[in-house]
C-alpha positions as a printed NumPy array, in Angstrom:
array([[106.743,  67.36 , 168.696],
       [104.874,  65.624, 165.87 ],
       [107.407,  66.494, 163.106],
       [110.366,  65.474, 165.351],
       [108.77 ,  62.164, 166.329],
       [107.811,  61.292, 162.763],
       [111.314,  62.053, 161.544],
       [112.882,  59.801, 164.252],
       [110.51 ,  57.041, 163.279],
       [111.703,  57.236, 159.617],
       [115.378,  56.609, 160.52 ],
       [116.268,  53.088, 159.391],
       [119.428,  51.013, 159.435],
       [121.506,  51.309, 156.272],
       [121.764,  48.369, 153.969],
       [123.857,  45.987, 156.053],
       [123.987,  43.353, 153.235],
       [125.603,  45.973, 151.08 ],
       [128.072,  46.878, 153.867],
       [129.074,  43.243, 154.106],
       [129.499,  43.036, 150.385],
       [131.704,  46.146, 150.511],
       [133.877,  44.803, 153.29 ],
       [134.422,  41.64 , 151.339],
       [135.451,  43.523, 148.24 ],
       [137.882,  45.596, 150.337],
       [139.323,  42.379, 151.762],
       [139.72 ,  40.914, 148.228],
       [141.456,  43.981, 146.772],
       [145.03 ,  43.58 , 145.35 ],
       [146.81 ,  45.109, 148.302],
       [147.572,  44.157, 151.972],
       [144.434,  43.789, 154.034],
       [143.567,  46.953, 156.02 ],
       [146.369,  48.954, 154.373],
       [144.118,  51.947, 153.672],
       [143.181,  52.411, 157.245],
       [140.048,  54.152, 158.25 ],
       [139.158,  54.934, 154.579],
       [138.086,  51.206, 154.295],
       [135.296,  51.164, 156.94 ],
       [134.23 ,  54.622, 155.798],
       [133.87 ,  53.457, 152.227],
       [131.768,  50.503, 153.435],
       [129.671,  52.742, 155.566],
       [128.957,  54.986, 152.609],
       [128.135,  51.935, 150.455],
       [125.588,  50.827, 153.098],
       [123.968,  54.268, 153.268],
       [123.752,  54.599, 149.412],
       [122.97 ,  50.944, 148.649],
       [125.771,  50.629, 146.032],
       [129.453,  49.796, 145.862],
       [129.992,  52.704, 143.382],
       [129.113,  55.788, 145.476],
       [129.305,  59.253, 143.936],
       [129.12 ,  62.196, 146.241],
       [128.409,  64.736, 143.501],
       [125.985,  67.17 , 145.153],
       [127.701,  68.323, 148.334],
       [126.342,  71.054, 150.506],
       [127.524,  72.67 , 153.756],
       [124.767,  74.231, 155.776],
       [125.963,  76.871, 158.262],
       [123.453,  77.476, 161.061],
       [123.68 ,  80.858, 162.823],
       [122.347,  82.171, 166.024],
       [123.182,  84.49 , 168.892],
       [123.518,  83.805, 172.611],
       [122.418,  85.742, 175.675],
       [125.225,  84.183, 177.695],
       [127.663,  86.415, 175.753],
       [126.632,  89.097, 178.236],
       [128.734,  87.168, 180.826],
       [131.929,  88.025, 179.016],
       [132.812,  84.578, 177.59 ],
       [133.969,  85.692, 174.117],
       [136.547,  88.003, 172.596],
       [134.118,  89.174, 169.99 ],
       [130.84 ,  91.145, 170.253],
       [127.574,  89.637, 168.944],
       [127.378,  92.124, 166.144],
       [129.875,  89.977, 164.323],
       [127.336,  87.234, 163.824],
       [125.123,  89.007, 161.216],
       [128.235,  90.438, 159.572],
       [129.616,  86.92 , 159.066],
       [126.332,  85.728, 157.703],
       [126.547,  88.353, 155.046],
       [130.138,  87.313, 154.395],
       [129.015,  83.698, 153.877],
       [126.356,  84.793, 151.423],
       [128.844,  86.916, 149.54 ],
       [131.358,  84.026, 149.266],
       [134.198,  85.615, 151.106],
       [134.499,  83.537, 154.266],
       [136.803,  80.602, 155.146],
       [134.089,  78.096, 154.613],
       [133.344,  79.415, 151.109],
       [136.943,  78.975, 150.062],
       [137.32 ,  75.478, 151.445],
       [133.949,  74.359, 150.23 ],
       [134.8  ,  75.514, 146.666],
       [137.977,  73.355, 146.867],
       [135.822,  70.388, 147.78 ],
       [133.214,  70.988, 145.081],
       [130.599,  71.921, 147.647],
       [128.139,  74.8  , 147.909],
       [127.391,  76.722, 151.032],
       [124.013,  77.779, 152.371],
       [123.301,  79.68 , 155.571],
       [120.366,  79.222, 157.93 ],
       [119.317,  81.908, 160.358],
       [117.965,  80.157, 163.39 ],
       [118.363,  82.95 , 165.92 ],
       [120.494,  85.844, 164.832],
       [119.759,  89.039, 166.614],
       [119.307,  90.95 , 163.356],
       [116.572,  91.425, 160.746],
       [117.868,  90.094, 157.463],
       [116.176,  91.095, 154.231],
       [113.597,  88.453, 153.257],
       [115.299,  88.448, 149.801],
       [118.597,  87.327, 151.192],
       [119.321,  83.844, 149.848],
       [119.422,  82.027, 153.147],
       [117.105,  79.657, 155.043],
       [114.925,  82.051, 157.086],
       [114.179,  79.9  , 160.183],
       [114.507,  82.368, 162.991],
       [113.061,  81.079, 166.26 ],
       [113.897,  84.211, 168.165],
       [116.555,  86.95 , 168.161],
       [119.048,  85.091, 170.309],
       [118.731,  82.872, 173.27 ],
       [118.372,  84.072, 176.872],
       [121.298,  84.237, 179.242],
       [121.368,  80.759, 180.79 ],
       [123.021,  82.121, 183.951],
       [119.629,  83.796, 184.707],
       [116.954,  81.739, 182.928],
       [116.79 ,  78.765, 180.574],
       [118.363,  79.54 , 177.186],
       [114.912,  78.891, 175.529],
       [111.605,  77.253, 176.217],
       [111.045,  73.638, 175.528],
       [108.746,  74.542, 172.559],
       [111.449,  76.82 , 171.162],
       [113.927,  73.999, 171.411],
       [111.706,  71.628, 169.457],
       [111.016,  74.455, 166.968],
       [114.738,  74.839, 166.314],
       [115.209,  71.149, 165.761],
       [112.219,  70.995, 163.405],
       [113.686,  73.921, 161.459],
       [116.803,  71.909, 160.71 ],
       [114.642,  68.858, 159.653],
       [112.658,  71.158, 157.364],
       [115.764,  72.441, 155.712],
       [116.788,  68.913, 154.729],
       [113.232,  68.198, 153.579],
       [113.279,  71.299, 151.407],
       [116.72 ,  70.447, 149.898],
       [115.563,  66.939, 148.994],
       [112.349,  68.186, 147.502],
       [114.164,  70.749, 145.337],
       [116.826,  68.433, 144.004],
       [119.451,  65.741, 144.638],
       [121.627,  65.92 , 147.786],
       [124.377,  63.35 , 148.074],
       [125.976,  64.556, 151.338],
       [125.589,  67.268, 153.918],
       [128.194,  69.025, 156.007],
       [127.106,  70.967, 159.096],
       [128.638,  74.269, 160.184],
       [127.867,  77.056, 162.617],
       [128.147,  80.735, 163.278],
       [127.347,  82.388, 166.606],
       [129.515,  84.483, 168.825],
       [129.902,  82.776, 172.16 ],
       [128.569,  79.439, 171.058],
       [131.451,  77.267, 172.403],
       [130.009,  78.066, 175.853],
       [126.586,  76.369, 175.348],
       [128.337,  73.606, 173.415],
       [130.672,  72.822, 176.295],
       [127.726,  73.061, 178.687],
       [125.838,  70.485, 176.612],
       [128.599,  67.839, 176.778],
       [129.032,  68.559, 180.448],
       [125.279,  68.024, 181.003],
       [125.254,  64.682, 179.211],
       [128.574,  63.24 , 180.49 ],
       [128.683,  64.556, 184.044],
       [132.283,  65.553, 183.421],
       [133.453,  68.843, 185.153],
       [133.335,  71.932, 182.86 ],
       [136.95 ,  72.562, 183.798],
       [137.885,  69.438, 181.867],
       [135.711,  70.16 , 178.888],
       [135.956,  73.864, 178.308],
       [138.325,  75.34 , 175.72 ],
       [139.4  ,  78.834, 174.654],
       [137.02 ,  79.351, 171.75 ],
       [138.31 ,  82.129, 169.614],
       [141.461,  82.361, 171.737],
       [140.396,  83.83 , 175.085],
       [143.003,  84.368, 177.834],
       [143.214,  82.57 , 181.176],
       [140.98 ,  85.04 , 183.003],
       [138.192,  84.794, 180.471],
       [138.56 ,  81.06 , 180.353],
       [138.165,  80.785, 184.122],
       [135.066,  82.983, 183.928],
       [133.659,  80.814, 181.015],
       [133.997,  77.737, 183.226],
       [132.309,  79.462, 186.129],
       [129.462,  80.538, 183.786],
       [128.922,  76.962, 182.595],
       [129.059,  75.669, 186.154],
       [126.424,  78.284, 187.204],
       [124.099,  77.327, 184.325],
       [124.388,  73.601, 185.181],
       [123.748,  74.183, 188.866],
       [120.878,  76.554, 188.282],
       [118.88 ,  74.43 , 185.803],
       [120.053,  70.831, 186.487],
       [119.234,  69.589, 182.932],
       [118.137,  65.992, 182.621],
       [120.829,  63.981, 180.78 ],
       [118.172,  61.515, 179.729],
       [116.143,  64.301, 178.033],
       [118.001,  65.845, 175.115],
       [115.351,  68.525, 174.549],
       [115.672,  69.51 , 178.15 ],
       [119.387,  69.855, 177.82 ],
       [119.073,  71.915, 174.651],
       [116.305,  74.163, 176.064],
       [118.213,  74.964, 179.296],
       [121.824,  75.398, 177.901],
       [121.809,  75.381, 174.169],
       [121.476,  77.62 , 171.152],
       [118.963,  77.884, 168.345],
       [121.59 ,  77.051, 165.84 ],
       [122.603,  74.024, 167.822],
       [119.   ,  72.818, 167.684],
       [119.013,  73.475, 163.978],
       [122.184,  71.445, 163.601],
       [120.588,  68.55 , 165.486],
       [117.665,  68.782, 163.076],
       [119.953,  68.695, 160.083],
       [121.458,  65.426, 161.334],
       [118.053,  63.83 , 162.043],
       [116.695,  64.931, 158.705],
       [119.671,  63.741, 156.847],
       [119.435,  60.245, 158.57 ],
       [115.734,  60.02 , 157.797],
       [116.471,  60.683, 154.151],
       [119.45 ,  58.252, 154.104],
       [121.96 ,  61.064, 153.403],
       [125.439,  60.91 , 154.974],
       [126.207,  63.927, 157.131],
       [129.604,  65.268, 158.237],
       [129.758,  67.271, 161.431],
       [132.386,  69.922, 161.746],
       [133.689,  71.331, 165.144],
       [132.453,  71.449, 168.68 ],
       [129.275,  73.357, 167.945],
       [128.246,  71.201, 165.026],
       [129.07 ,  68.161, 167.053],
       [126.994,  69.472, 169.943],
       [124.052,  69.497, 167.611],
       [124.954,  66.004, 166.369],
       [125.067,  64.861, 170.052],
       [121.594,  66.252, 170.679],
       [120.43 ,  64.251, 167.613],
       [122.235,  61.132, 168.819],
       [120.687,  61.386, 172.305],
       [117.272,  61.64 , 170.639],
       [117.877,  58.895, 168.044],
       [120.982,  56.786, 168.449],
       [120.376,  55.394, 164.908],
       [121.726,  58.592, 163.331],
       [125.167,  57.251, 164.183],
       [125.073,  55.047, 161.067],
       [124.803,  58.177, 158.87 ],
       [127.247,  60.39 , 160.743],
       [130.911,  61.14 , 160.108],
       [133.266,  63.314, 162.255],
       [134.992,  65.61 , 159.887],
       [137.826,  66.537, 162.257],
       [138.805,  66.993, 165.839],
       [139.252,  70.61 , 166.854],
       [141.432,  72.015, 169.625],
       [138.386,  72.461, 171.789],
       [138.754,  70.148, 174.762],
       [135.089,  69.105, 174.831],
       [135.143,  67.977, 171.231],
       [136.972,  64.708, 172.077],
       [134.455,  63.765, 174.712],
       [131.62 ,  64.297, 172.172],
       [133.353,  61.97 , 169.678],
       [133.958,  59.393, 172.401],
       [130.33 ,  59.509, 173.555],
       [129.099,  58.799, 170.005],
       [132.053,  56.344, 169.217],
       [133.155,  58.511, 166.295],
       [136.6  ,  58.478, 164.804],
       [137.558,  61.98 , 163.419],
       [138.797,  61.916, 159.852],
       [141.231,  64.78 , 160.418],
       [143.129,  66.558, 163.169],
       [144.298,  69.859, 161.686],
       [144.195,  71.912, 164.946],
       [141.151,  73.85 , 163.576],
       [139.162,  76.05 , 165.875],
       [137.06 ,  78.013, 163.5  ],
       [133.687,  76.27 , 162.886],
       [131.572,  77.511, 159.958],
       [131.713,  73.937, 158.492],
       [135.427,  74.245, 157.467],
       [136.458,  70.848, 158.821],
       [133.501,  69.186, 157.168],
       [134.33 ,  70.777, 153.862],
       [137.94 ,  69.54 , 153.978],
       [136.764,  66.042, 155.017],
       [134.548,  65.854, 151.91 ],
       [137.724,  65.205, 149.881],
       [138.628,  62.174, 152.028],
       [135.116,  60.727, 151.669],
       [135.363,  61.133, 147.92 ],
       [138.605,  59.255, 148.107],
       [136.984,  56.503, 150.222],
       [134.313,  56.004, 147.569],
       [136.92 ,  55.506, 144.848],
       [139.094,  52.987, 146.716],
       [136.011,  50.73 , 147.086],
       [134.783,  51.04 , 143.487],
       [138.051,  51.263, 141.581],
       [140.761,  49.313, 143.22 ],
       [140.793,  45.912, 141.525],
       [140.567,  42.626, 143.462],
       [143.205,  39.883, 143.16 ],
       [140.748,  37.888, 141.039],
       [140.079,  40.86 , 138.76 ],
       [143.857,  41.2  , 138.019],
       [144.431,  37.462, 137.916],
       [146.846,  37.333, 140.921],
       [146.558,  33.831, 142.273],
       [147.006,  32.807, 145.929],
       [148.375,  36.218, 146.792],
       [147.541,  36.215, 150.503],
       [148.212,  32.543, 151.221]])
């Protein structure tokens, strides 16, 4: 736990004096107050994180965490687990949806293997952080041990540490790949909120009514069997989660500790962010919700963390796609704060009196 605890201890409040200064500049700009909606508080939040009114998000990276899930054996997904390593290779080769959308946003994509049931070549240019080849089936046993849960979180923290050590990182987007991983993600928000899985569980990759009903039963069985402690995020992760979800939590914690803004993608990335939030509520100051997906549980995650999603594009893909698209809005937010002139700067007198 030492690495995790030390990382949490390093998370500080952003520069609130700079945030106040940013809000004042926004109020003084030559336009109606509040007329640029949520881009205004976003720009002030970024200013507080970066300690400047002129924020530049030049070095963008999406980190897509991958892992397999034992619960897939319960028939909760349309796709077989063999797709997970195939998609990792697609990400590396630049041919996936996230690669295309990240290029449009000026971001690079890197993949992290946290628990894929496949032996990748050590030379493959990914973060090799495998905890184990897939989680256990949580309808039978806990998804992982507590030590493995902590190891997965620490792996995400280490990725951020390595990125910072090797060069500048201005913003991180989180993404996922793992067949069946909407099931543990829905189970996680059910465990924290106490809300019935029937209200939280969506169709993932597009399952039919029969598979959806089975998916809900599977989550209910896991909750009843393990009774995860909602006051212990590591317990929830270990009993119901995924190695990539732990890695995603670590990315958020590591980013906050390094004062790097982080944009979470869909329900799986947000499940990781929720684990991080339950461990260290201070990460909220560094966290942005890229979008709201069609997955029912995603809304409950946002509400629990008091996050307003930047977009609602009816995405249900994952990979980091929503985060990549949201990068463009965050770029826009930085420019409205820095470049829109104030009434004083353009010599407009008594404009709002």
